[in-house]
Short mmCIF file of C-alpha atoms in Angstrom, two decimals:
data_model
loop_
_atom_site.label_atom_id
_atom_site.label_comp_id
_atom_site.label_asym_id
_atom_site.label_seq_id
_atom_site.Cartn_x
_atom_site.Cartn_y
_atom_site.Cartn_z
CA MET J 149 34.71 36.66 24.60
CA PHE J 150 34.42 34.82 27.89
CA THR J 151 36.29 31.50 28.04
CA ASN J 152 35.48 28.88 30.63
CA ASN J 153 38.72 27.21 31.79
CA ARG J 154 36.76 24.18 32.83
CA GLY J 155 35.42 23.93 29.32
CA CYS J 156 38.94 24.08 27.88
CA ASP J 157 40.01 21.23 30.16
CA LEU J 158 37.05 19.16 29.04
CA ILE J 159 38.08 19.24 25.39
CA LYS J 160 41.26 17.29 26.23
CA LYS J 161 40.86 13.56 26.65
CA LYS J 162 43.33 10.94 27.76
CA THR J 163 43.17 9.31 24.35
CA GLY J 164 43.47 12.49 22.30
CA ILE J 165 42.32 16.02 21.63
CA ILE J 166 38.83 16.99 20.43
CA LYS J 167 38.71 19.48 17.60
CA PRO J 168 36.01 22.19 17.71
CA GLU J 169 34.04 20.20 15.11
CA GLY J 170 33.97 17.27 17.50
CA GLU J 171 36.53 15.09 15.68
CA ILE J 172 38.93 13.26 18.02
CA VAL J 173 42.60 13.41 17.03
CA LYS J 174 44.98 11.08 18.87
CA GLU J 175 48.01 12.60 20.52
CA ARG J 176 51.09 11.45 18.58
CA LEU J 177 54.20 9.93 20.09
CA PHE J 178 56.24 9.91 16.87
CA ILE J 179 56.45 12.06 13.75
CA THR J 180 56.39 9.03 11.47
CA PRO J 181 54.19 9.73 8.42
CA GLU J 182 50.78 8.08 8.57
CA TYR J 183 50.92 6.85 4.99
CA THR J 184 52.95 6.65 1.80
CA THR J 185 52.07 6.58 -1.89
CA ALA J 186 52.70 4.48 -4.97
CA LYS J 187 54.93 7.22 -6.37
CA GLU J 188 57.14 7.27 -3.27
CA ILE J 189 57.49 3.49 -3.10
CA LYS J 190 58.47 3.29 -6.77
CA LYS J 191 60.92 6.20 -6.37
CA ILE J 192 62.77 4.61 -3.44
CA ARG J 193 62.83 1.17 -5.09
CA LYS J 194 64.41 2.64 -8.23
CA GLU J 195 66.93 4.65 -6.21
CA LEU J 196 68.05 1.32 -4.70
CA HIS J 197 68.26 -0.16 -8.24
CA LEU J 198 66.00 -3.07 -7.28
CA THR J 199 63.40 -4.87 -9.36
CA GLN J 200 59.95 -5.39 -7.87
CA LYS J 201 60.91 -9.00 -7.10
CA GLU J 202 64.16 -7.95 -5.39
CA PHE J 203 62.43 -5.19 -3.44
CA ALA J 204 59.76 -7.64 -2.28
CA GLU J 205 62.42 -10.02 -0.96
CA PHE J 206 64.28 -7.13 0.67
CA ILE J 207 61.25 -5.97 2.66
CA ASN J 208 59.97 -9.54 3.24
CA CYS J 209 56.72 -9.41 1.31
CA SER J 210 55.38 -10.85 -1.95
CA LYS J 211 56.00 -9.44 -5.42
CA PRO J 212 52.22 -9.04 -6.02
CA THR J 213 52.09 -6.83 -2.90
CA VAL J 214 54.73 -4.49 -4.34
CA GLU J 215 52.94 -4.49 -7.70
CA ARG J 216 49.65 -3.60 -5.98
CA TRP J 217 51.29 -0.79 -4.01
CA GLU J 218 52.86 0.72 -7.11
CA ARG J 219 49.53 0.67 -8.97
CA SER J 220 47.52 2.03 -6.06
CA GLU J 221 45.72 5.35 -6.41
CA ASP J 222 44.99 5.36 -2.66
CA VAL J 223 47.36 6.12 0.19
CA ILE J 224 49.27 3.11 1.59
CA ARG J 225 49.51 2.47 5.31
CA GLY J 226 51.28 -0.06 7.51
CA PRO J 227 54.86 -1.06 8.46
CA ILE J 228 56.12 -0.11 4.99
CA VAL J 229 55.65 3.58 5.87
CA PRO J 230 58.32 3.94 8.60
CA PHE J 231 60.55 1.45 6.78
CA LEU J 232 60.63 3.68 3.70
CA LYS J 233 61.59 6.65 5.86
CA MET J 234 64.45 4.68 7.39
CA LEU J 235 65.62 3.68 3.91
CA GLN J 236 65.63 7.31 2.85
CA LYS J 237 67.84 8.14 5.81
CA TYR J 238 70.03 5.02 5.65
CA PRO J 239 70.09 3.84 2.00
CA GLU J 240 73.34 1.97 2.70
CA TYR J 241 71.36 -0.59 4.72
CA GLU J 242 70.36 -2.37 1.51
CA GLN J 243 74.01 -3.01 0.65
CA GLU J 244 74.81 -4.08 4.22
CA VAL J 245 72.32 -6.95 4.06
CA LYS J 246 72.76 -7.87 0.41
CA VAL J 247 74.02 -11.37 -0.40
CA PRO J 248 76.96 -11.29 -2.83
CA GLU J 249 76.82 -13.21 -6.08
CA LYS J 250 77.90 -16.81 -5.69
CA VAL J 251 81.01 -17.43 -7.77
CA TRP J 252 82.43 -20.56 -6.10
CA PRO J 253 80.74 -23.99 -5.79
CA LEU J 254 80.40 -24.09 -1.99
CA ARG J 255 78.65 -21.50 0.17
CA ILE J 256 78.30 -21.84 3.95
CA TRP J 257 75.88 -19.81 6.06
CA TYR J 258 76.95 -19.48 9.69
CA MET J 259 73.77 -18.73 11.58
CA TYR J 260 72.60 -17.75 15.05
CA ASP J 261 68.97 -18.80 15.29
CA GLN J 262 67.56 -17.14 12.13
CA ASP J 263 70.20 -14.42 11.87
CA VAL J 264 73.05 -14.71 9.36
CA CYS J 265 76.38 -14.08 11.10
CA THR J 266 78.96 -14.93 8.43
CA LEU J 267 78.74 -15.99 4.80
CA ILE J 268 81.65 -18.23 3.74
CA ASP J 269 82.40 -18.92 0.07
CA VAL J 270 84.81 -21.77 -0.61
CA ASN J 271 86.75 -22.98 -3.63
CA GLU J 272 87.84 -26.41 -2.41
CA ARG J 273 89.82 -27.24 -5.54
CA GLU J 274 91.99 -24.13 -5.24
CA ARG J 275 91.79 -24.04 -1.42
CA LYS J 276 90.47 -20.48 -1.37
CA VAL J 277 88.10 -18.85 1.12
CA LYS J 278 86.37 -15.48 1.28
CA ILE J 279 83.86 -14.28 3.83
CA LYS J 280 81.33 -11.56 4.52
CA ASN J 281 80.26 -10.76 8.07
CA TYR J 282 76.73 -9.57 8.79
CA THR J 283 77.15 -8.80 12.47
CA ASP J 284 79.28 -6.38 14.48
CA LYS J 285 79.43 -8.85 17.37
CA ILE J 286 82.90 -10.37 17.15
CA MET J 287 81.92 -13.43 19.19
CA PHE J 288 79.14 -14.18 16.70
CA ARG J 289 81.40 -14.17 13.65
CA ALA J 290 82.72 -17.46 12.30
CA PHE J 291 86.33 -16.24 12.42
CA GLY J 292 86.13 -13.56 15.11
CA VAL J 293 88.19 -10.49 14.23
CA MET J 294 89.76 -12.25 11.25
CA GLU J 295 88.55 -10.80 7.93
CA GLU J 296 90.61 -12.94 5.51
CA PRO J 297 90.96 -16.50 6.85
CA ASP J 298 92.99 -19.01 4.89
CA TYR J 299 91.87 -22.51 3.94
CA ASN J 300 93.46 -24.17 6.98
CA GLN J 301 91.62 -21.78 9.29
CA TYR J 302 88.42 -22.60 7.45
CA ILE J 303 88.99 -26.33 8.10
CA GLU J 304 89.63 -25.55 11.78
CA PHE J 305 86.34 -23.68 11.90
CA LEU J 306 84.47 -26.65 10.43
CA GLU J 307 86.08 -29.02 12.91
CA SER J 308 85.07 -26.74 15.77
CA ARG J 309 81.42 -27.34 14.79
CA CYS J 310 81.84 -31.14 14.80
CA PHE J 311 82.52 -33.76 17.44
CA PRO J 312 86.29 -34.45 17.67
CA GLU J 313 87.81 -37.13 15.46
CA SER J 314 89.35 -38.73 18.56
CA ARG J 315 85.95 -39.26 20.18
CA ASP J 316 85.21 -42.70 21.67
CA LYS J 317 83.11 -45.05 19.55
CA MET J 318 83.74 -42.90 16.50
CA LYS J 319 82.84 -45.70 14.07
CA LEU J 320 79.46 -46.18 15.72
CA ILE J 321 78.70 -42.43 15.57
CA LEU J 322 79.63 -42.28 11.89
CA LYS J 323 77.52 -45.37 11.23
CA ASP J 324 74.52 -43.71 12.89
CA LEU J 325 75.03 -40.68 10.61
CA GLY J 326 75.36 -42.91 7.56
CA LEU J 327 78.90 -41.73 6.85
CA PRO J 328 81.78 -43.97 5.71
CA PHE J 329 84.53 -41.88 7.33
CA TYR J 330 85.21 -38.72 9.33
CA ASP J 331 84.80 -35.61 7.19
CA PRO J 332 83.79 -32.27 8.79
CA ILE J 333 81.75 -30.96 5.86
CA MET J 334 79.86 -34.25 5.52
CA ILE J 335 79.18 -34.33 9.25
CA ILE J 336 77.88 -30.75 9.17
CA GLU J 337 75.59 -31.61 6.27
CA LYS J 338 74.04 -34.21 8.59
CA THR J 339 74.09 -32.28 11.89
CA GLU J 340 73.98 -28.61 10.69
CA GLY J 341 76.97 -28.05 12.95
CA ARG J 342 74.68 -27.75 15.96
CA MET J 343 76.24 -27.99 19.41
CA ALA J 344 74.44 -28.54 22.69
CA GLU J 345 76.03 -25.50 24.33
CA ASP J 346 74.96 -22.77 21.87
CA ASP J 347 72.38 -21.70 19.26
CA PHE J 348 74.70 -21.45 16.27
CA TRP J 349 74.19 -23.68 13.25
CA ILE J 350 75.37 -24.02 9.65
CA ARG J 351 73.53 -24.22 6.34
CA ILE J 352 75.46 -25.58 3.37
CA GLU J 353 74.64 -24.46 -0.15
CA ARG J 354 76.17 -26.22 -3.12
#
């Protein structure tokens, strides 16, 4: 059978390839699946030992969305598809970003913009501190390379996110903040530990 080379060239388009039937199929840049299914979503969620509510928070969507996916008889498309594939390959990611159970009264979130850098749990009565880092960047961690800071080092960290106690007109500054005396944790509750020279800040959870 005679084949016209020009005709073969014409069936290729810049946006894709035309099948003999005339259907245009886009040329793919990645092998990411085009869709997933209810069965696959439920399987991965259960492998991670997460409830629908926990899974929804993990992937940053609503619980009704997860419920709808898991009831769906149709294929499911969107960002969830490649994310599920990444979870299959790196299931440890869920544990890396998981927040530990709060067992002490005070929890401090050391943040950079919206990213959590270090989680600090504090037992003030017993002067105990334990931390969990969520970044590999040493300069972004609350205590740098230190993995087990003591209570005094924790106090030093708090003071580093406040104006110094020896600052001029200290009484006027405290009055403006509505504070009776200098206390780092109370100051941070008012200022979020924000400094003019960087984008770090602190959220206090009691």
